[in-house]
N, CA, C and O atoms as a Maestro MAE file, in Angstrom:
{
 s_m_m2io_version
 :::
 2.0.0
}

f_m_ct {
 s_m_title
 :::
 protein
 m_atom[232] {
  # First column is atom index #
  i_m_mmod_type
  r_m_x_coord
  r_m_y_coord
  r_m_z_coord
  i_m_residue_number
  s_m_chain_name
  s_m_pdb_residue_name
  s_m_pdb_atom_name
  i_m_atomic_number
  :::
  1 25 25.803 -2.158 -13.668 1 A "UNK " " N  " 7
  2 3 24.626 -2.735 -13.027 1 A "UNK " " CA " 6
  3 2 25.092 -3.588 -11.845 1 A "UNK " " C  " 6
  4 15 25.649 -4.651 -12.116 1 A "UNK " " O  " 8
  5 25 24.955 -3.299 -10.780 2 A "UNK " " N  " 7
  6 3 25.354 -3.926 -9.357 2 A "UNK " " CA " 6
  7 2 24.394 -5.671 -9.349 2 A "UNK " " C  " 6
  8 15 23.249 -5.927 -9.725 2 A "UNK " " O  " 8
  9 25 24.886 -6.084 -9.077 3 A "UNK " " N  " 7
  10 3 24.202 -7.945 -8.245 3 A "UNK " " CA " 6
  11 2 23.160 -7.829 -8.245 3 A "UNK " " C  " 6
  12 15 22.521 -8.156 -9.245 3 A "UNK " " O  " 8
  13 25 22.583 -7.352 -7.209 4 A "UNK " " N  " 7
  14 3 20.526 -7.116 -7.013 4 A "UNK " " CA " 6
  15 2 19.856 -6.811 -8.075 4 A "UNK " " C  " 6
  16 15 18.791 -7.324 -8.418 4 A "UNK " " O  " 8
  17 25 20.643 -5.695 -8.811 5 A "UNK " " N  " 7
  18 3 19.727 -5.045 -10.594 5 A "UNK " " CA " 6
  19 2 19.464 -6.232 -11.328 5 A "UNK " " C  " 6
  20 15 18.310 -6.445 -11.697 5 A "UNK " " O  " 8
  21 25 20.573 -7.210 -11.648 6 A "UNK " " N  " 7
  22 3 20.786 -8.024 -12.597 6 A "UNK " " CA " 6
  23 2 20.469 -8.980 -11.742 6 A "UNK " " C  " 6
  24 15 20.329 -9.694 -12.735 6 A "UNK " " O  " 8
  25 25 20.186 -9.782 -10.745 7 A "UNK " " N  " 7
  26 3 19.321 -10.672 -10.484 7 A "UNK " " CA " 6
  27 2 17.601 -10.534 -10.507 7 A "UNK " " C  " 6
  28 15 16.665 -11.240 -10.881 7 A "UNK " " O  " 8
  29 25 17.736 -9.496 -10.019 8 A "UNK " " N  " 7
  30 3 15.532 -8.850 -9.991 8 A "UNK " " CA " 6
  31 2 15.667 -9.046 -12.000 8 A "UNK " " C  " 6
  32 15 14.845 -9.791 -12.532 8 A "UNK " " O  " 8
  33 25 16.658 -8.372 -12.834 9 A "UNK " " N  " 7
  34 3 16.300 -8.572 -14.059 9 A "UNK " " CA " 6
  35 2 16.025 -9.731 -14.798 9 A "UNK " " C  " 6
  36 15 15.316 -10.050 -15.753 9 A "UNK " " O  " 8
  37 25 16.897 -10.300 -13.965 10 A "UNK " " N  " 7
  38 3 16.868 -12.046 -14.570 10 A "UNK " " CA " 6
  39 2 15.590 -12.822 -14.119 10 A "UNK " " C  " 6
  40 15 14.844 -13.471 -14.852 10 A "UNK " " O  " 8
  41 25 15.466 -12.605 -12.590 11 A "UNK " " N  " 7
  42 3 14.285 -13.485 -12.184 11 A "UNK " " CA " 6
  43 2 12.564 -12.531 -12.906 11 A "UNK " " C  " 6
  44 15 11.438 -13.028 -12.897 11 A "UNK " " O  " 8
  45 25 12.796 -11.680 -13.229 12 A "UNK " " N  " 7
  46 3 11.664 -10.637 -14.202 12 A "UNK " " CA " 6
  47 2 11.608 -11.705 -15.298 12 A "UNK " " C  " 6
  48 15 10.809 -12.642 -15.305 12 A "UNK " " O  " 8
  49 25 12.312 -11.522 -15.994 13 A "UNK " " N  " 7
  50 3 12.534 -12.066 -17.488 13 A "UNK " " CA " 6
  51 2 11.900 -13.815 -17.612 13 A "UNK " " C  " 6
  52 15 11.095 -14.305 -18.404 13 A "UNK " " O  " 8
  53 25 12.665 -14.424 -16.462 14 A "UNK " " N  " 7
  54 3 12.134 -15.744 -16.224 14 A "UNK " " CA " 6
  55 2 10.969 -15.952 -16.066 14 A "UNK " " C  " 6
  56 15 10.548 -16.988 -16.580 14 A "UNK " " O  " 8
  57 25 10.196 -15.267 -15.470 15 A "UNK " " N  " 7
  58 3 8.595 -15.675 -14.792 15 A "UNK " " CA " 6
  59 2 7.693 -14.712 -16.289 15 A "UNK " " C  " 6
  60 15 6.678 -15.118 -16.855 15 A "UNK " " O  " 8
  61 25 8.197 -13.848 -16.505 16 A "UNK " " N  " 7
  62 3 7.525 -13.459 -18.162 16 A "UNK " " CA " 6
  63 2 7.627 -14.844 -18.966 16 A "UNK " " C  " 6
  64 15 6.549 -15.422 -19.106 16 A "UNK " " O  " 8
  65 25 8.305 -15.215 -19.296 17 A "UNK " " N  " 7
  66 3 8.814 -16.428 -19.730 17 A "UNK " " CA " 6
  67 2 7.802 -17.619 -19.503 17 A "UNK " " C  " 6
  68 15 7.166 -18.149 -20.415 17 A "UNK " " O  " 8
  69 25 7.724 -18.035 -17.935 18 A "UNK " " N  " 7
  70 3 7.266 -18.408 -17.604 18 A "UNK " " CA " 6
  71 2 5.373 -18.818 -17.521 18 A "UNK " " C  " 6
  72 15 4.687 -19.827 -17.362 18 A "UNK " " O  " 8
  73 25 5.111 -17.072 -17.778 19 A "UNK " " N  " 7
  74 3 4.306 -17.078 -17.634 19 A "UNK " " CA " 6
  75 2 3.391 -16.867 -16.327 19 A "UNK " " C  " 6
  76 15 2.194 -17.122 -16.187 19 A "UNK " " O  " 8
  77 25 4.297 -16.333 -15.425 20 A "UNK " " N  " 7
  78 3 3.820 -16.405 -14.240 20 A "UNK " " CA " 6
  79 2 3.587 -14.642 -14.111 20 A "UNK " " C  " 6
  80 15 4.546 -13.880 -14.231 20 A "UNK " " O  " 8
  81 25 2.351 -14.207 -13.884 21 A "UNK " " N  " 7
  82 3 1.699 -13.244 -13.315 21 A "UNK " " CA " 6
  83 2 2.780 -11.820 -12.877 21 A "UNK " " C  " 6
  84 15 3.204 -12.333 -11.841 21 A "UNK " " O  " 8
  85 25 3.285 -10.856 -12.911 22 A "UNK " " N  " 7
  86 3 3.898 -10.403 -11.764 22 A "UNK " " CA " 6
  87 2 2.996 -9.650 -10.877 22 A "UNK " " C  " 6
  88 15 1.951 -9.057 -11.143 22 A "UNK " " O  " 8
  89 25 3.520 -9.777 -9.948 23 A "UNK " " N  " 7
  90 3 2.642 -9.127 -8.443 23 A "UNK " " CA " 6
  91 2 2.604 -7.508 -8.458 23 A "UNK " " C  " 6
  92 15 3.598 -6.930 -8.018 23 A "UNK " " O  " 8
  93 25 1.466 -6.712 -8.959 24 A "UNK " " N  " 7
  94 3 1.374 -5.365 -8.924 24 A "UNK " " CA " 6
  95 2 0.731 -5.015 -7.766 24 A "UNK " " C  " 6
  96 15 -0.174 -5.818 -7.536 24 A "UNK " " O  " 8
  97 25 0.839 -3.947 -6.746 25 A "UNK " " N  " 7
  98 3 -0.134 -3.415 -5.942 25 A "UNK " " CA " 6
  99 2 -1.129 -2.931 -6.263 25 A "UNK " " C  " 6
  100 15 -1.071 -2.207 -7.257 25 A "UNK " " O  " 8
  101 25 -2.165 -3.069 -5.733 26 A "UNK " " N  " 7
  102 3 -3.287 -2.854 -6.061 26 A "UNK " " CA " 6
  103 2 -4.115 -1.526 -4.869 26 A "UNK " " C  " 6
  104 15 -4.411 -1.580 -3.675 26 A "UNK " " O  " 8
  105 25 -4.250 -0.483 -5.877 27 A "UNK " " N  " 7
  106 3 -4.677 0.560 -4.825 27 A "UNK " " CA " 6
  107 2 -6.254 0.329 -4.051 27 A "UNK " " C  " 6
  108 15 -7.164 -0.026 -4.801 27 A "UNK " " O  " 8
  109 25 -6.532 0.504 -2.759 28 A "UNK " " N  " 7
  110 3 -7.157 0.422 -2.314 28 A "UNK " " CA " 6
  111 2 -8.568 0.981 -3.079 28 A "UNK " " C  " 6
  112 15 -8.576 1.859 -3.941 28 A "UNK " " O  " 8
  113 25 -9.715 0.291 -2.580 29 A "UNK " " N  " 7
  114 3 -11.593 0.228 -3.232 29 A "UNK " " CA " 6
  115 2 -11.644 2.023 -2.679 29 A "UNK " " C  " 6
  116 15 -11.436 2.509 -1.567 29 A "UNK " " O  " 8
  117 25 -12.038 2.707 -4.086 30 A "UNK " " N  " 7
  118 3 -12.744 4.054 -3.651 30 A "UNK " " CA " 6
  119 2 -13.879 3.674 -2.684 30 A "UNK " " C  " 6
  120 15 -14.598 2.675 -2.659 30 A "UNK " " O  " 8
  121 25 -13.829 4.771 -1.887 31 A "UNK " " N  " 7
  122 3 -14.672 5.397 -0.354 31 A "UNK " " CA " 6
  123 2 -15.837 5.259 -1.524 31 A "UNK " " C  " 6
  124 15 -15.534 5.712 -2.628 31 A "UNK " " O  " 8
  125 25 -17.401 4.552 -1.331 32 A "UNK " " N  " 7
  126 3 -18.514 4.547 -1.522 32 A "UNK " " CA " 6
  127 2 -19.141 6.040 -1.508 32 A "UNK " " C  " 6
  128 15 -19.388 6.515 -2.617 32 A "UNK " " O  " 8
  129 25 -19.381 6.709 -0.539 33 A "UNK " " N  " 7
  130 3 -19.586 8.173 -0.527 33 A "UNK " " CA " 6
  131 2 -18.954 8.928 -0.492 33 A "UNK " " C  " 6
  132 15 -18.121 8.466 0.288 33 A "UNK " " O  " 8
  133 25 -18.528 10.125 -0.812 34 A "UNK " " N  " 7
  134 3 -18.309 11.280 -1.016 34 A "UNK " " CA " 6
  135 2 -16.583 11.006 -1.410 34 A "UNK " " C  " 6
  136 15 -16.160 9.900 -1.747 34 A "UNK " " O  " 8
  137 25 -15.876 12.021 -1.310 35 A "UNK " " N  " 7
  138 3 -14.533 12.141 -2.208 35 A "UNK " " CA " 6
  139 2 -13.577 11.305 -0.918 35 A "UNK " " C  " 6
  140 15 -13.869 11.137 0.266 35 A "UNK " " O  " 8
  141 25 -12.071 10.788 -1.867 36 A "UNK " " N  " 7
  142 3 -11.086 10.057 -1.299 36 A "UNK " " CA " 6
  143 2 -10.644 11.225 -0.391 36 A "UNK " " C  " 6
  144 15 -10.500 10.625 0.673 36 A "UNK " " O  " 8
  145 25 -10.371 12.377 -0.168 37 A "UNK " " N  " 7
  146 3 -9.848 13.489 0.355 37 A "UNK " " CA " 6
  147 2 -11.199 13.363 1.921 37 A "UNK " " C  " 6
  148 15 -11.095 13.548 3.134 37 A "UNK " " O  " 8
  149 25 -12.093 13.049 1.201 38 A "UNK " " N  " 7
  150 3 -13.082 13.561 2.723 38 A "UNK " " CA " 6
  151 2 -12.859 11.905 3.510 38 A "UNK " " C  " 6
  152 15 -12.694 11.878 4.729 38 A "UNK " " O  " 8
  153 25 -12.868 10.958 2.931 39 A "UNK " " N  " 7
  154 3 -12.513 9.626 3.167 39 A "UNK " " CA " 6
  155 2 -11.142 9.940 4.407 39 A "UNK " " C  " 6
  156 15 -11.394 9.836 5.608 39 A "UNK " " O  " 8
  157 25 -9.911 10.272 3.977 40 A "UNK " " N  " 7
  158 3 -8.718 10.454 4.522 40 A "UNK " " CA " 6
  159 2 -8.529 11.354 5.633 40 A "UNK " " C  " 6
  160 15 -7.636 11.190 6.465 40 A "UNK " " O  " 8
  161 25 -9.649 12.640 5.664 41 A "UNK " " N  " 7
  162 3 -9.634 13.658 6.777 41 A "UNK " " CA " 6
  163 2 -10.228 12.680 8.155 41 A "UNK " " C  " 6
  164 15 -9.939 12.708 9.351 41 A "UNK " " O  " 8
  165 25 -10.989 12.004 7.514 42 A "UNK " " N  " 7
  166 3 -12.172 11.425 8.719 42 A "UNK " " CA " 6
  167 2 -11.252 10.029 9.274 42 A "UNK " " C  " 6
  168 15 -11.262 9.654 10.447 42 A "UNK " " O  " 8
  169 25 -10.563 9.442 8.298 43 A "UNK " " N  " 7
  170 3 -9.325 8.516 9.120 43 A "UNK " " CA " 6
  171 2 -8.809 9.225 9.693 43 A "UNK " " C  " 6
  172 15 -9.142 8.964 10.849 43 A "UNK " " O  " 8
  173 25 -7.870 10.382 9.717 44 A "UNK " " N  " 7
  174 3 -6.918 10.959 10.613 44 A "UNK " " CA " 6
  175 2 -7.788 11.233 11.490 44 A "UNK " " C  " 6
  176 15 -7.835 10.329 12.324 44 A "UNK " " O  " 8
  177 25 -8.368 11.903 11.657 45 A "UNK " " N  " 7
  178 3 -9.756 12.442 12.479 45 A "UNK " " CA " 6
  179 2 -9.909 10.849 13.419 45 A "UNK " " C  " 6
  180 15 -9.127 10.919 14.367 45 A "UNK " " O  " 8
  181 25 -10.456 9.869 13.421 46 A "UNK " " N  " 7
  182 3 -10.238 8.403 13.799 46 A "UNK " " CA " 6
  183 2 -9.080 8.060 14.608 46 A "UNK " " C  " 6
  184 15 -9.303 7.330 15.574 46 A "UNK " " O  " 8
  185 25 -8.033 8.398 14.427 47 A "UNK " " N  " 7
  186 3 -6.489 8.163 14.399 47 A "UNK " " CA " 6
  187 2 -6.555 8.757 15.467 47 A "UNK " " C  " 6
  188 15 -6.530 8.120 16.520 47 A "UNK " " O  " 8
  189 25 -6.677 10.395 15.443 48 A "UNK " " N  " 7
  190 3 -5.828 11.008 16.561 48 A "UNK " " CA " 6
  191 2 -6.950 10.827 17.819 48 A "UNK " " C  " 6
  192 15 -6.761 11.147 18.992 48 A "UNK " " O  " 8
  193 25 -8.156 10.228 17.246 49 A "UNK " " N  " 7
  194 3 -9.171 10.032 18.856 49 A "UNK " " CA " 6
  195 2 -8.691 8.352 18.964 49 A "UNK " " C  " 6
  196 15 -9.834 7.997 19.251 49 A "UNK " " O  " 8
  197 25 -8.302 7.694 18.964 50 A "UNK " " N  " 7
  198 3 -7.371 6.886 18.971 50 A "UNK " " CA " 6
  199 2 -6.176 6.851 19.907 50 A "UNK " " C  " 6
  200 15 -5.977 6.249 20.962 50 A "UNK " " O  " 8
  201 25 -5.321 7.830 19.060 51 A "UNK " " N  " 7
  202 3 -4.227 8.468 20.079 51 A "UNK " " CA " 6
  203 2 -4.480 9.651 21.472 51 A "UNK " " C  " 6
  204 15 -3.806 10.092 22.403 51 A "UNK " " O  " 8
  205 25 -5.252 9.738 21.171 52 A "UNK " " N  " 7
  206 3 -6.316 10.992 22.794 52 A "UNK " " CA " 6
  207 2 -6.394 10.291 23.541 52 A "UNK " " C  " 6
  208 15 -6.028 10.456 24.704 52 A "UNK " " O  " 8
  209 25 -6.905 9.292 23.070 53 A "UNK " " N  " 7
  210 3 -7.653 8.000 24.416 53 A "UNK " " CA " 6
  211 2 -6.226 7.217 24.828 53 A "UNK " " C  " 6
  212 15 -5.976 6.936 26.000 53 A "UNK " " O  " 8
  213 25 -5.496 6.962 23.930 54 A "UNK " " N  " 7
  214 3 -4.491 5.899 24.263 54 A "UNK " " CA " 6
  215 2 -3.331 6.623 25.593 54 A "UNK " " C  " 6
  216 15 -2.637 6.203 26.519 54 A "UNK " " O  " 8
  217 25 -3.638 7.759 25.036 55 A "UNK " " N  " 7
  218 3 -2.735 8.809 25.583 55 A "UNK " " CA " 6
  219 2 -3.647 9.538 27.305 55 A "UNK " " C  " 6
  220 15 -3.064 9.801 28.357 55 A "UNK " " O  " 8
  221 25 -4.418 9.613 27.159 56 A "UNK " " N  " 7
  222 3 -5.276 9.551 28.026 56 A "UNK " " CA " 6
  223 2 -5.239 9.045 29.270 56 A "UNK " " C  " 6
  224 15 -5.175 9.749 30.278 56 A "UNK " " O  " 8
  225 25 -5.295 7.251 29.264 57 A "UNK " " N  " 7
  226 3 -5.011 6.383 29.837 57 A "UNK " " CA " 6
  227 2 -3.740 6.622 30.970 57 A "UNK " " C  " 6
  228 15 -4.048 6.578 32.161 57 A "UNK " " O  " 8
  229 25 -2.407 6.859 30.616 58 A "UNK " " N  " 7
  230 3 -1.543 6.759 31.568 58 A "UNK " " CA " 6
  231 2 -1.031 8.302 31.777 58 A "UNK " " C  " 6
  232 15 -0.184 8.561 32.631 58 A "UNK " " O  " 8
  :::
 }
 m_bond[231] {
  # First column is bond index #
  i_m_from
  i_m_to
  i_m_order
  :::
  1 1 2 1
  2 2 3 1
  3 3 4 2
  4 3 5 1
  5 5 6 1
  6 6 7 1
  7 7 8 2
  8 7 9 1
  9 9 10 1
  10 10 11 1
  11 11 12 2
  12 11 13 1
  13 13 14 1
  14 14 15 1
  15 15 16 2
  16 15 17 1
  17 17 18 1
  18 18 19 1
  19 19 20 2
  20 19 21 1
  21 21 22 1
  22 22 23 1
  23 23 24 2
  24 23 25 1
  25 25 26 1
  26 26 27 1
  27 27 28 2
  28 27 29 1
  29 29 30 1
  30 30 31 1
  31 31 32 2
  32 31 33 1
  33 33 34 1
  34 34 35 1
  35 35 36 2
  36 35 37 1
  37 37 38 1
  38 38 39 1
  39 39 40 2
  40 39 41 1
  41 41 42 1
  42 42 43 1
  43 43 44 2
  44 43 45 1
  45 45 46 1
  46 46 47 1
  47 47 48 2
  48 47 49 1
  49 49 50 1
  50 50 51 1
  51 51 52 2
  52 51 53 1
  53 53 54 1
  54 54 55 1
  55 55 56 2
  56 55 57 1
  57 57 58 1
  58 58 59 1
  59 59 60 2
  60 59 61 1
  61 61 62 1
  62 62 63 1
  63 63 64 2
  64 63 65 1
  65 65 66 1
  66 66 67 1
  67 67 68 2
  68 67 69 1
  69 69 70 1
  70 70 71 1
  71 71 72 2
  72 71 73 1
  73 73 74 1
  74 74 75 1
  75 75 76 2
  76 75 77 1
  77 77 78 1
  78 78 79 1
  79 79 80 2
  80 79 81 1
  81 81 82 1
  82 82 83 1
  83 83 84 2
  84 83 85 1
  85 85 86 1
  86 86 87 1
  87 87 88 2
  88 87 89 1
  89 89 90 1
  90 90 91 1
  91 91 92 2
  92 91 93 1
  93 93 94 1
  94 94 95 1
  95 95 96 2
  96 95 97 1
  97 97 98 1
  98 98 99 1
  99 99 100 2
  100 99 101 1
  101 101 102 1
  102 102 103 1
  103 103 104 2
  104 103 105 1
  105 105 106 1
  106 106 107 1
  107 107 108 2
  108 107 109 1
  109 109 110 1
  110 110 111 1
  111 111 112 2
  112 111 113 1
  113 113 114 1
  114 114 115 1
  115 115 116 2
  116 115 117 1
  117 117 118 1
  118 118 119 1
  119 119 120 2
  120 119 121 1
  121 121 122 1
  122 122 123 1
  123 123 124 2
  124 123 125 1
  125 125 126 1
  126 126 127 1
  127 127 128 2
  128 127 129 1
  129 129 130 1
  130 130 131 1
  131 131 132 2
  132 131 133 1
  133 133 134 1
  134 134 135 1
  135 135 136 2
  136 135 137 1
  137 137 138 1
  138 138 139 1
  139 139 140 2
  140 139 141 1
  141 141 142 1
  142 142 143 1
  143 143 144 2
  144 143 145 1
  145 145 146 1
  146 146 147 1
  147 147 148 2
  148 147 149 1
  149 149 150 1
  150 150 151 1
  151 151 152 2
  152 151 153 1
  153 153 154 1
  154 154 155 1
  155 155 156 2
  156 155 157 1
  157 157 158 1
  158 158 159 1
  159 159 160 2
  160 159 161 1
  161 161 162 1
  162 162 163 1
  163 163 164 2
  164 163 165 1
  165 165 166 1
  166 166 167 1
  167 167 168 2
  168 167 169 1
  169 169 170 1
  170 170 171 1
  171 171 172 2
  172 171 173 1
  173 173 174 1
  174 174 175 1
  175 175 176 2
  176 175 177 1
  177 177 178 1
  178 178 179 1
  179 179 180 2
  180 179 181 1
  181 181 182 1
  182 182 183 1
  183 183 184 2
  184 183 185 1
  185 185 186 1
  186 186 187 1
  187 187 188 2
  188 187 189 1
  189 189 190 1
  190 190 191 1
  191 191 192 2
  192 191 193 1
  193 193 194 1
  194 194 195 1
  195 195 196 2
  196 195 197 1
  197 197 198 1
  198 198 199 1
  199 199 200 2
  200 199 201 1
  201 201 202 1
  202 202 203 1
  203 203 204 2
  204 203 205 1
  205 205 206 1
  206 206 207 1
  207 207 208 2
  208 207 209 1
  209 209 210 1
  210 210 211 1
  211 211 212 2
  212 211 213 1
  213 213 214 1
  214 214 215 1
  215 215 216 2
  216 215 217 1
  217 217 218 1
  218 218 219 1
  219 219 220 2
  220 219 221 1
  221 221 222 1
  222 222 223 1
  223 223 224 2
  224 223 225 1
  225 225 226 1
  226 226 227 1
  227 227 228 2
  228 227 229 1
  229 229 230 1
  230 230 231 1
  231 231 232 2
  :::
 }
}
């Protein structure tokens, strides 16, 4: 077990201990209408008129 393993293990163990929370990511609020897939087409879709215009410019 290299330095970094066994310190992240130790400071883990401590704050369990502790009692202190650990910090999980939290996945982003489902899209209100229709599916996460139609959600994600329409960002990229966003994105690259974004990059059209930016690109556009000079």
């Amino acid at each position: 077990m290299n330095m970094m393993t066994a310190i992240g293990a130790m400071l883990a163990q401590t704050t369990s201990l502790w009692g202190i929370p650990k910090a999980r990511s939290q996945a982003p609020p489902k899209p209100r209408y229709g599916s996460v897939k139609r959600y994600q087409r329409a960002a990229a879709k966003a994105r690259a008129r974004r990059r059209a215009k930016r690109l556009k410019k000079h």
